[in-house]
Amino acid sequence: MYVAVKGGERAIENAHAWLAEERRGDTSVAELGVAQIREQLALAVNRVMAEGSLYDPDLAALAIKQARGDLIEAIFLIRAYRTTLPRFGASLPVDTGKMACDRRISATFKDLPGGQVLGPTFDYTHRLLDFKLAADGEAPKAATREAVHGDVPHVTDFLNHEGLIEEAVHDDTTPPDLTREPLEMPAERALRLQALTRADEGFTLGMAYSTQRGYARNHAFVGELRIGAVPVEMDIPELGFSVEIGEVTLTECETVNQFTGSKSEPPQFTRGYGLVFGQTERKAISMALVDRALRWEELGEDNEGAPAQDAEFVLYHADNIQATGFLEHIKLPHYVDFQAELELVRKLREEAGANRVPEAAE
Amino acid sequence: MKDFSEDHAPRQHWLGLMAKAPMGRVATLLDETVTRPAFTWLRAPEVGSTMVRARAGATGSPFNLGEVTVTRCALTLATGEVGHAYVQGRSKADAEAVAMVDALMQTTAATTLQVQVLDVLDAEQAAKRDARAAKAAATKVDFFTMVRGED
C-alpha cells in the first residue's frame, strides 16, 4: 500500500523562520556584513570559491553568511547558483609563469632565482591564540622593500635544463569538462585535475597524507609553491581577438617526486601538479600529491592497490556536494521504505523462531 | 596574447585595463570626463560565466580549473561606433561603463578619455601592483652562512 503524506508545510515554514533568527544570533551584537566576510575571512571565501568552482569573492562571502559559516553548505549554494549562469566561453589557459607572486617558495632549491618569498603565511607562527585580536586595535601594517619586477620562472625549468625531470609537454587539445559530461572512467589527467581542484579539501588532504604514510608512497618534495594573481584572457568572437576579462588569485604547487625508472620511463624526477582558486595552500599541495599518485599507470609504476592510486575511488568520493547530498538524504522521510524493511525483519524473525520469549537465565 | 597585432593592441589593452578596475571606478572616471552620449543596446548587459583553463604542470595539456563570473554587453552610439565589454564580476553598471568608454575611444573624445580615464586606471593598477610586490619583497629570505668553528 502506498500512502501519500502531507502536512509538513507549516512546520517547514516555521523551521526556516527560526533558522533565519538563529542565523542573526544575538541582536545586541553587530550584524556581520558580506564585505567583512570577504575581507576578514578571506581563506574561508577562497575555499568556497575553489570547491564551489566559481570565482566570485562577493558571492562566496554571501554564501558563507547565509550558511552560518557551514562551508560545505556555502559551497552547495555556490554550485547551485553556478548552474543558473549562461556560459560565455572558456579562457585561454592561464600563464602561471606571469603570476604576480605574493608568495613563492621552494623546498628543494634554497637559492632559486627570485628568492624564497614567504608572503602572508601562517608558517613560523607559534600557533598561540592572540588575544589582541579579541580587542579593538589599530590596523596592522606590513613592511615593504623595493621589489624586482619581471616574470618569476618556474623552479622545474632549472631541472629541465639537465633533463632530470619529466617535461610537461605543451599541447592545445580541448579538455573534457565534468560540469558538462558526467565523470566517467577511465578519466584522463585533464579530467582528474578538474575533479581534484574542486574536490573537498579534507578528503584530498587525507588521500595525500595516505601517500606520505606509505600507501603508494612517491617521495614528494614541494619543488615550488606560489600564490598570486594571474590575468584571465578570453577570445571574444565579436571582436576577433582576445581580451583580459579580469584577474584571479591562484595557488600553484609543483611537486618533484623521486622516480627510479620503470619499463617505459628512465630514472628521473616526476611531477605532481596542484592549482586551486584563491590562497589555498593545503589544498594545492594535497592536489599535487594525489595527482602524482594517480599517474602510476602512465609512468609504468606498480599498482599497489593503494586508495590514492584508485582513480575511481578518489574521484567518485572527492566531491563534497555529491557526497553530502547522498549522505544527508538518508535523514529525509523514508517511512515507506522503512515500513517494508520492518515487514521483512518481522517475517525473517518469525521464520527463525526468534519471536519466542527468551528463557530466563538460570 | 593571441592574435596580437598592431591594430588590436591598444583596444586589447584598454579593455583589459578596464576589466581589472575596481567596481564602479570606470563609471566614476567616465562621468567626471564626459557626458555620456545617447546609445542603443546591441546586447543588453548579461551576467554569465567563463570557464578558466590552466595547463597541467603549468606548461602541459589544458584542463578546466573552474568558472569566473563575467558580465558582458555591447552598445552602439548614435554616431555608429560599437563598444564591447567583458568584465569579471556581476556589475551591469560596470559593463555598461566599459562598453561606453570602448565606443567613445573610437571617437574624437579618445584623447581626453585616454588621459582622464585609461591613464588614471593604468597608474592606479600599477601602484596597487607595486605596493603588493613591495610587501612580498619584504618577506624574501636573505640566507647567510654562520661562521663555522673548524680550524
Coordinates of C-alpha atoms in Angstrom, one line a residue:
Chain A
M1 CA 0.0 0.0 0.0
Y2 CA 1.3 3.4 -0.9
V3 CA 0.3 6.3 1.4
A4 CA 1.0 9.9 0.4
V5 CA 1.6 12.0 3.4
K6 CA 1.2 15.8 3.5
G7 CA 1.1 18.3 6.3
G8 CA 4.7 19.5 6.8
E9 CA 4.3 22.9 5.2
R10 CA 3.7 24.9 8.4
A11 CA 6.4 23.2 10.3
I12 CA 8.9 23.7 7.5
E13 CA 8.0 27.4 7.2
N14 CA 8.4 27.9 10.9
A15 CA 11.7 26.0 10.9
H16 CA 13.1 28.3 8.2
A17 CA 11.9 31.4 10.1
W18 CA 13.7 30.1 13.2
L19 CA 16.8 29.3 11.1
A20 CA 16.8 33.0 9.9
E21 CA 16.6 34.2 13.5
E22 CA 19.3 31.8 14.7
R23 CA 21.5 32.9 11.8
R24 CA 21.3 36.5 13.0
G25 CA 22.1 35.5 16.6
D26 CA 22.0 37.9 19.5
T27 CA 20.8 41.2 18.0
S28 CA 22.8 43.2 20.6
V29 CA 25.9 42.0 18.7
A30 CA 26.5 43.9 15.4
E31 CA 25.4 42.1 12.3
L32 CA 28.2 40.7 10.1
G33 CA 28.5 42.3 6.7
V34 CA 29.2 40.4 3.5
A35 CA 32.2 42.7 2.8
Q36 CA 33.6 41.9 6.3
I37 CA 33.5 38.2 5.5
R38 CA 35.1 38.8 2.1
E39 CA 37.9 40.9 3.6
Q40 CA 38.4 39.3 7.0
L41 CA 37.5 35.6 6.4
A42 CA 39.3 35.5 3.1
L43 CA 40.6 32.0 3.4
A44 CA 37.1 30.6 4.0
V45 CA 35.9 32.7 1.0
N46 CA 38.8 31.1 -1.0
R47 CA 37.8 27.6 -0.1
V48 CA 34.2 28.2 -1.0
M49 CA 35.3 29.6 -4.4
A50 CA 37.6 26.7 -5.0
E51 CA 35.2 23.9 -4.1
G52 CA 32.2 25.8 -5.4
S53 CA 34.2 26.0 -8.6
L54 CA 33.2 29.6 -9.2
Y55 CA 35.5 32.6 -8.7
D56 CA 33.5 35.4 -7.2
P57 CA 34.6 36.6 -3.7
D58 CA 31.4 38.6 -3.0
L59 CA 29.1 35.6 -3.8
A60 CA 31.2 33.3 -1.7
A61 CA 31.1 35.7 1.2
L62 CA 27.3 35.9 0.9
A63 CA 27.1 32.1 0.8
I64 CA 29.1 31.8 4.0
K65 CA 26.8 34.3 5.7
Q66 CA 23.7 32.5 4.5
A67 CA 25.2 29.1 5.5
R68 CA 26.0 30.4 9.0
G69 CA 29.7 29.5 8.4
D70 CA 29.0 25.9 7.2
L71 CA 31.4 25.9 4.3
I72 CA 30.0 22.8 2.6
E73 CA 26.5 24.3 2.7
A74 CA 28.0 27.5 1.3
I75 CA 29.7 25.5 -1.5
F76 CA 26.4 23.9 -2.2
L77 CA 24.8 27.4 -2.6
I78 CA 27.6 28.5 -5.0
R79 CA 27.3 25.3 -7.1
A80 CA 23.5 25.8 -7.3
Y81 CA 24.0 29.4 -8.4
R82 CA 26.6 28.5 -10.9
T83 CA 24.1 26.3 -12.8
T84 CA 21.9 29.3 -13.4
L85 CA 24.7 31.2 -15.3
P86 CA 25.0 31.1 -19.1
R87 CA 28.5 30.0 -20.1
F88 CA 30.1 32.7 -22.4
G89 CA 33.1 30.5 -23.3
A90 CA 36.4 29.4 -22.0
S91 CA 39.5 31.4 -21.2
L92 CA 42.9 30.8 -22.8
P93 CA 45.0 28.6 -20.4
V94 CA 46.3 31.0 -17.6
D95 CA 50.0 31.5 -17.6
T96 CA 51.2 31.0 -14.0
G97 CA 54.7 32.0 -15.1
K98 CA 53.4 35.5 -15.3
M99 CA 51.9 35.4 -11.8
A100 CA 52.3 38.5 -9.6
C101 CA 53.6 36.4 -6.7
D102 CA 52.6 37.2 -3.1
R103 CA 54.4 34.0 -2.0
R104 CA 56.8 31.8 -3.8
I105 CA 58.9 29.2 -2.0
S106 CA 60.8 26.0 -2.9
A107 CA 61.7 23.2 -0.5
T108 CA 64.2 21.8 -3.0
F109 CA 66.3 24.8 -4.1
K110 CA 67.5 27.2 -1.5
D111 CA 69.0 29.8 -3.8
L112 CA 66.4 29.9 -6.6
P113 CA 66.3 32.9 -8.9
G114 CA 63.8 35.4 -7.5
G115 CA 64.4 34.0 -4.0
Q116 CA 62.3 32.5 -1.3
V117 CA 59.4 34.9 -0.8
L118 CA 57.3 33.9 2.3
G119 CA 54.3 36.1 1.7
P120 CA 51.4 36.4 4.2
T121 CA 51.9 32.9 5.7
F122 CA 50.9 31.1 8.9
D123 CA 54.2 29.2 8.7
Y124 CA 56.6 30.0 11.5
T125 CA 53.8 31.5 13.7
H126 CA 53.7 29.9 17.2
R127 CA 50.1 28.9 17.0
L128 CA 49.3 30.7 20.2
L129 CA 46.0 32.4 20.5
D130 CA 46.4 36.1 20.0
F131 CA 44.1 37.8 22.5
K132 CA 44.9 41.2 21.0
L133 CA 42.6 40.2 18.1
A134 CA 39.7 40.0 20.6
A135 CA 40.2 43.6 21.4
D136 CA 39.9 46.6 19.1
G137 CA 43.2 47.7 17.9
E138 CA 45.0 49.7 15.2
A139 CA 45.1 48.2 11.8
P140 CA 48.4 46.3 11.4
K141 CA 50.8 47.4 8.7
A142 CA 53.1 45.2 6.6
A143 CA 56.8 46.1 6.0
T144 CA 57.9 46.9 2.4
R145 CA 61.1 46.6 0.5
E146 CA 62.0 47.6 -3.1
A147 CA 60.7 44.9 -5.4
V148 CA 62.4 43.5 -8.5
H149 CA 59.9 43.4 -11.3
G150 CA 59.6 40.8 -14.1
D151 CA 58.3 37.3 -14.6
V152 CA 59.2 34.7 -12.0
P153 CA 60.4 31.5 -13.7
H154 CA 59.2 28.1 -12.5
V155 CA 61.6 26.0 -10.4
T156 CA 61.1 23.0 -12.6
D157 CA 62.6 24.9 -15.5
F158 CA 66.0 24.6 -13.8
L159 CA 65.8 20.9 -13.5
N160 CA 64.6 20.7 -17.1
H161 CA 67.9 22.1 -18.3
E162 CA 69.6 18.9 -17.1
G163 CA 66.9 16.6 -18.4
L164 CA 66.5 15.3 -14.8
I165 CA 62.8 16.0 -14.7
E166 CA 59.9 14.9 -16.9
E167 CA 58.6 17.7 -19.1
A168 CA 55.0 18.8 -19.2
V169 CA 54.7 18.8 -23.0
H170 CA 52.6 21.7 -24.4
D171 CA 49.5 20.9 -26.4
D172 CA 46.3 22.5 -27.2
T173 CA 43.6 19.8 -27.0
T174 CA 40.3 20.9 -25.7
P175 CA 39.9 19.4 -22.3
P176 CA 36.9 17.4 -21.2
D177 CA 34.5 19.2 -18.8
L178 CA 32.9 17.3 -15.9
T179 CA 30.3 20.1 -15.5
R180 CA 29.0 19.2 -18.9
E181 CA 29.6 15.5 -19.3
P182 CA 29.3 13.0 -16.4
L183 CA 32.6 11.9 -14.9
E184 CA 33.4 8.5 -16.4
M185 CA 36.3 6.1 -16.0
P186 CA 39.0 5.8 -17.1
A187 CA 39.5 9.5 -16.5
E188 CA 42.3 11.2 -18.4
R189 CA 44.6 13.6 -16.4
A190 CA 42.8 16.8 -17.5
L191 CA 39.5 15.4 -16.1
R192 CA 41.3 14.2 -12.9
L193 CA 42.8 17.7 -12.4
Q194 CA 39.4 19.4 -12.8
A195 CA 37.8 17.0 -10.3
L196 CA 40.7 17.4 -7.8
T197 CA 40.8 21.2 -7.9
R198 CA 37.1 21.4 -6.8
A199 CA 37.4 18.3 -4.5
D200 CA 36.8 18.5 -0.8
E201 CA 39.9 19.8 1.0
G202 CA 39.7 17.4 3.8
F203 CA 39.2 14.4 1.6
T204 CA 42.1 15.5 -0.7
L205 CA 44.3 16.1 2.4
G206 CA 43.5 12.6 3.7
M207 CA 44.3 11.0 0.4
A208 CA 47.6 12.9 0.1
Y209 CA 48.6 12.1 3.6
S210 CA 48.0 8.4 3.0
T211 CA 50.6 8.5 0.2
Q212 CA 53.1 10.1 2.6
R213 CA 52.4 7.4 5.2
G214 CA 53.3 4.7 2.7
Y215 CA 50.1 3.8 0.6
A216 CA 51.6 4.4 -2.9
R217 CA 54.5 6.4 -1.5
N218 CA 56.0 8.6 -4.1
H219 CA 58.5 10.7 -2.1
A220 CA 57.2 14.1 -2.8
F221 CA 59.1 17.4 -2.3
V222 CA 57.5 20.7 -2.8
G223 CA 59.5 21.8 -5.8
E224 CA 57.6 25.1 -5.8
L225 CA 54.6 26.7 -4.2
R226 CA 53.4 30.0 -5.5
I227 CA 50.4 32.2 -4.7
G228 CA 49.4 35.3 -6.6
A229 CA 47.3 36.9 -9.2
V230 CA 47.1 36.0 -12.9
P231 CA 45.1 37.7 -15.7
V232 CA 42.3 35.7 -17.3
E233 CA 42.3 36.2 -21.1
M234 CA 39.5 35.1 -23.4
D235 CA 38.8 35.1 -27.1
I236 CA 36.0 37.5 -27.9
P237 CA 34.3 36.3 -31.1
E238 CA 32.6 39.7 -31.8
L239 CA 36.0 41.5 -31.6
G240 CA 38.1 38.8 -33.4
F241 CA 40.8 38.9 -30.8
S242 CA 41.4 38.0 -27.1
V243 CA 41.0 40.4 -24.2
E244 CA 41.9 40.2 -20.5
I245 CA 38.5 40.0 -18.8
G246 CA 39.8 40.0 -15.2
E247 CA 42.2 38.6 -12.7
V248 CA 42.2 35.6 -10.3
T249 CA 44.4 34.7 -7.4
L250 CA 45.6 31.1 -7.6
T251 CA 47.8 28.8 -5.6
E252 CA 50.1 26.5 -7.6
C253 CA 52.1 23.6 -6.2
E254 CA 54.5 21.6 -8.2
T255 CA 55.9 18.5 -6.5
V256 CA 59.2 16.9 -7.5
N257 CA 59.0 13.2 -6.9
Q258 CA 61.7 10.6 -6.7
F259 CA 61.4 8.0 -9.5
T260 CA 63.8 5.2 -10.1
G261 CA 62.5 4.5 -13.6
S262 CA 60.2 1.9 -15.0
K263 CA 59.9 -0.3 -18.1
S264 CA 58.8 2.8 -20.1
E265 CA 60.5 5.7 -18.4
P266 CA 64.1 6.5 -17.5
P267 CA 65.1 7.3 -13.9
Q268 CA 64.3 11.0 -13.4
F269 CA 62.2 13.2 -11.2
T270 CA 58.5 13.1 -11.9
R271 CA 55.9 15.8 -11.1
G272 CA 52.6 16.2 -9.5
Y273 CA 50.5 19.3 -10.1
G274 CA 48.1 21.3 -7.9
L275 CA 46.4 24.5 -9.0
V276 CA 43.5 25.9 -7.0
F277 CA 41.4 29.1 -6.9
G278 CA 42.5 31.6 -4.1
Q279 CA 45.1 31.3 -1.4
T280 CA 44.5 27.6 -0.7
E281 CA 47.9 26.2 0.1
R282 CA 47.0 23.0 1.9
K283 CA 44.6 22.0 -0.9
A284 CA 47.1 22.8 -3.7
I285 CA 49.8 20.6 -2.1
S286 CA 47.3 17.8 -1.4
M287 CA 46.1 18.0 -5.0
A288 CA 49.7 17.7 -6.3
L289 CA 50.4 14.6 -4.2
V290 CA 47.1 12.9 -5.3
D291 CA 47.7 13.9 -8.9
R292 CA 51.1 12.2 -8.8
A293 CA 49.7 9.1 -7.2
L294 CA 47.0 8.8 -9.8
R295 CA 49.6 8.9 -12.6
W296 CA 51.1 5.5 -11.7
E297 CA 49.8 3.8 -14.8
E298 CA 51.2 6.3 -17.4
L299 CA 54.6 6.2 -15.6
G300 CA 54.6 2.4 -15.6
E301 CA 54.6 2.1 -11.8
D302 CA 53.1 -0.9 -9.9
N303 CA 49.5 -0.8 -8.8
E304 CA 50.0 -1.3 -5.1
G305 CA 46.2 -1.3 -4.6
A306 CA 46.5 1.9 -2.5
P307 CA 43.4 4.0 -2.3
A308 CA 45.2 7.1 -3.7
Q309 CA 46.1 5.1 -6.9
D310 CA 42.5 4.2 -7.5
A311 CA 41.1 7.0 -9.7
E312 CA 37.5 5.6 -9.4
F313 CA 37.7 5.6 -5.6
V314 CA 39.3 9.0 -5.4
L315 CA 37.3 10.9 -8.0
Y316 CA 33.9 9.4 -7.2
H317 CA 34.3 10.3 -3.5
A318 CA 36.1 13.6 -3.6
D319 CA 33.2 15.9 -4.4
N320 CA 31.7 17.1 -1.1
I321 CA 28.4 18.2 -2.7
Q322 CA 27.7 14.8 -4.2
A323 CA 28.8 13.1 -1.0
T324 CA 26.8 15.3 1.3
G325 CA 23.8 15.1 -0.9
F326 CA 23.7 11.4 -0.8
L327 CA 24.7 11.2 2.8
E328 CA 22.2 13.7 4.1
H329 CA 19.3 12.4 2.1
I330 CA 19.0 9.5 4.4
K331 CA 17.7 11.8 7.1
L332 CA 14.7 12.8 4.9
P333 CA 11.5 10.8 5.3
H334 CA 11.9 7.2 4.3
Y335 CA 8.7 6.0 6.0
V336 CA 7.5 3.7 3.2
D337 CA 11.0 2.2 2.6
F338 CA 11.3 1.6 6.3
Q339 CA 7.9 0.1 6.6
A340 CA 8.9 -2.5 4.0
E341 CA 12.2 -3.2 5.9
L342 CA 10.2 -3.6 9.1
E343 CA 7.8 -6.2 7.5
L344 CA 10.8 -8.1 6.2
V345 CA 12.6 -8.2 9.5
R346 CA 9.4 -9.4 11.3
K347 CA 9.0 -12.1 8.7
L348 CA 12.6 -13.3 9.0
R349 CA 12.4 -13.4 12.7
E350 CA 9.2 -15.4 12.6
E351 CA 10.9 -17.9 10.3
A352 CA 13.9 -18.1 12.6
G353 CA 11.7 -18.6 15.6
A354 CA 13.2 -15.6 17.2
N355 CA 9.9 -14.3 18.5
R356 CA 9.8 -16.9 21.3
V357 CA 10.1 -15.3 24.7
P358 CA 13.7 -15.9 25.8
E359 CA 14.1 -18.3 28.7
A360 CA 15.2 -16.8 31.9
A361 CA 18.9 -17.3 32.7
E362 CA 19.5 -19.9 35.3
Chain B
M1 CA 48.5 37.3 -26.3
K2 CA 46.6 35.6 -29.1
D3 CA 46.0 37.3 -32.4
F4 CA 48.1 40.2 -31.2
S5 CA 48.6 42.8 -33.9
E6 CA 49.3 46.5 -34.2
D7 CA 45.6 47.2 -34.9
H8 CA 44.2 45.3 -31.9
A9 CA 46.9 46.1 -29.4
P10 CA 45.6 49.5 -28.0
R11 CA 42.0 48.3 -27.8
Q12 CA 43.1 45.0 -26.2
H13 CA 45.0 47.0 -23.7
W14 CA 42.2 49.4 -22.7
L15 CA 39.6 46.6 -22.5
G16 CA 41.9 44.6 -20.2
L17 CA 42.7 47.6 -18.1
M18 CA 39.0 48.4 -17.5
A19 CA 38.1 44.8 -16.9
K20 CA 40.5 44.7 -14.0
A21 CA 39.4 48.1 -12.4
P22 CA 37.7 48.0 -9.0
M23 CA 33.9 48.1 -9.0
G24 CA 32.4 51.5 -10.0
R25 CA 35.8 53.0 -10.9
V26 CA 35.4 53.2 -14.7
A27 CA 31.9 54.7 -14.4
T28 CA 33.2 57.4 -11.9
L29 CA 36.1 58.4 -14.1
L30 CA 34.0 58.3 -17.3
D31 CA 31.3 60.6 -15.7
E32 CA 34.0 63.0 -14.5
T33 CA 35.3 63.3 -18.0
V34 CA 32.3 63.4 -20.4
T35 CA 28.5 63.4 -20.5
R36 CA 27.5 60.0 -21.8
P37 CA 26.0 60.3 -25.3
A38 CA 22.9 58.5 -26.4
F39 CA 23.2 54.9 -27.4
T40 CA 21.2 51.7 -28.2
W41 CA 21.9 48.3 -26.8
L42 CA 23.3 45.8 -29.3
R43 CA 23.3 43.4 -26.4
A44 CA 21.9 44.4 -23.0
P45 CA 24.1 43.6 -20.0
E46 CA 24.1 39.9 -19.2
V47 CA 25.7 38.1 -16.3
G48 CA 27.2 34.7 -17.1
S49 CA 30.4 32.8 -16.6
T50 CA 33.7 31.9 -18.3
M51 CA 35.5 28.6 -17.7
V52 CA 39.0 29.4 -16.7
R53 CA 41.5 27.0 -18.1
A54 CA 45.0 26.1 -17.0
R55 CA 47.8 23.7 -18.0
A56 CA 48.9 20.6 -16.3
G57 CA 52.4 21.2 -14.9
A58 CA 51.9 24.9 -15.9
T59 CA 53.0 24.2 -19.5
G60 CA 51.3 20.9 -20.5
S61 CA 47.8 20.0 -21.6
P62 CA 44.9 22.3 -20.8
F63 CA 42.3 21.4 -18.1
N64 CA 39.3 23.2 -16.7
L65 CA 40.1 24.9 -13.5
G66 CA 36.7 26.5 -12.6
E67 CA 34.4 29.3 -13.7
V68 CA 34.5 33.0 -13.0
T69 CA 31.5 35.3 -13.1
V70 CA 31.5 37.7 -16.1
T71 CA 29.2 40.5 -17.3
R72 CA 29.1 41.4 -20.9
C73 CA 27.3 43.9 -23.1
A74 CA 27.6 45.7 -26.4
L75 CA 26.2 49.1 -27.4
T76 CA 26.1 51.4 -30.4
L77 CA 26.4 55.2 -30.2
A78 CA 24.1 57.4 -32.3
T79 CA 27.2 58.1 -34.4
G80 CA 27.6 54.4 -35.2
E81 CA 30.6 53.4 -33.0
V82 CA 30.2 50.0 -31.3
G83 CA 31.5 49.4 -27.8
H84 CA 32.0 46.0 -26.2
A85 CA 32.5 44.9 -22.6
Y86 CA 33.5 41.6 -21.0
V87 CA 34.1 42.3 -17.3
Q88 CA 34.8 40.0 -14.4
G89 CA 32.0 40.1 -11.7
R90 CA 28.3 40.7 -11.8
S91 CA 28.1 44.5 -12.2
K92 CA 25.9 45.5 -15.2
A93 CA 26.8 49.2 -14.5
D94 CA 30.5 48.4 -14.8
A95 CA 30.0 46.6 -18.1
E96 CA 27.9 49.5 -19.4
A97 CA 30.6 52.0 -18.5
V98 CA 33.4 49.8 -20.1
A99 CA 31.4 49.4 -23.3
M100 CA 30.7 53.2 -23.4
V101 CA 34.4 54.0 -23.0
D102 CA 35.3 51.4 -25.6
A103 CA 32.9 53.1 -28.1
L104 CA 34.0 56.6 -27.2
M105 CA 37.6 55.6 -27.7
Q106 CA 36.7 55.4 -31.4
T107 CA 35.6 59.0 -31.5
T108 CA 37.2 62.4 -31.1
A109 CA 36.8 62.0 -27.3
A110 CA 39.6 59.4 -27.4
T111 CA 42.5 61.7 -26.4
T112 CA 40.6 63.1 -23.4
L113 CA 39.5 59.7 -22.2
Q114 CA 43.0 58.2 -22.7
V115 CA 44.3 60.8 -20.2
Q116 CA 41.5 61.1 -17.8
V117 CA 40.3 57.5 -17.7
L118 CA 42.7 55.0 -19.1
D119 CA 46.0 56.6 -17.9
V120 CA 44.5 57.0 -14.4
L121 CA 43.4 53.4 -14.3
D122 CA 46.9 52.3 -15.5
A123 CA 48.6 54.4 -12.8
E124 CA 46.2 53.1 -10.1
Q125 CA 46.7 49.5 -11.1
A126 CA 50.5 49.9 -11.3
A127 CA 50.5 51.5 -7.8
K128 CA 48.4 48.6 -6.4
R129 CA 50.6 46.0 -8.0
D130 CA 53.8 47.7 -6.8
A131 CA 52.5 48.1 -3.2
R132 CA 51.8 44.3 -3.1
A133 CA 55.1 43.5 -4.7
A134 CA 56.9 45.6 -2.1
K135 CA 55.2 43.8 0.7
A136 CA 56.2 40.4 -0.9
A137 CA 59.8 41.6 -1.3
A138 CA 60.0 42.4 2.4
T139 CA 59.2 38.7 3.1
K140 CA 62.1 37.5 0.9
V141 CA 64.6 35.4 2.9
D142 CA 68.2 36.6 3.0
F143 CA 70.2 33.5 3.7
F144 CA 73.5 33.9 5.4
T145 CA 76.1 31.3 6.5
M146 CA 77.1 31.2 10.1
V147 CA 80.9 31.2 10.7
R148 CA 81.9 27.6 11.1
G149 CA 84.2 26.8 14.0
E150 CA 86.6 24.5 12.2
D151 CA 90.2 25.3 12.4

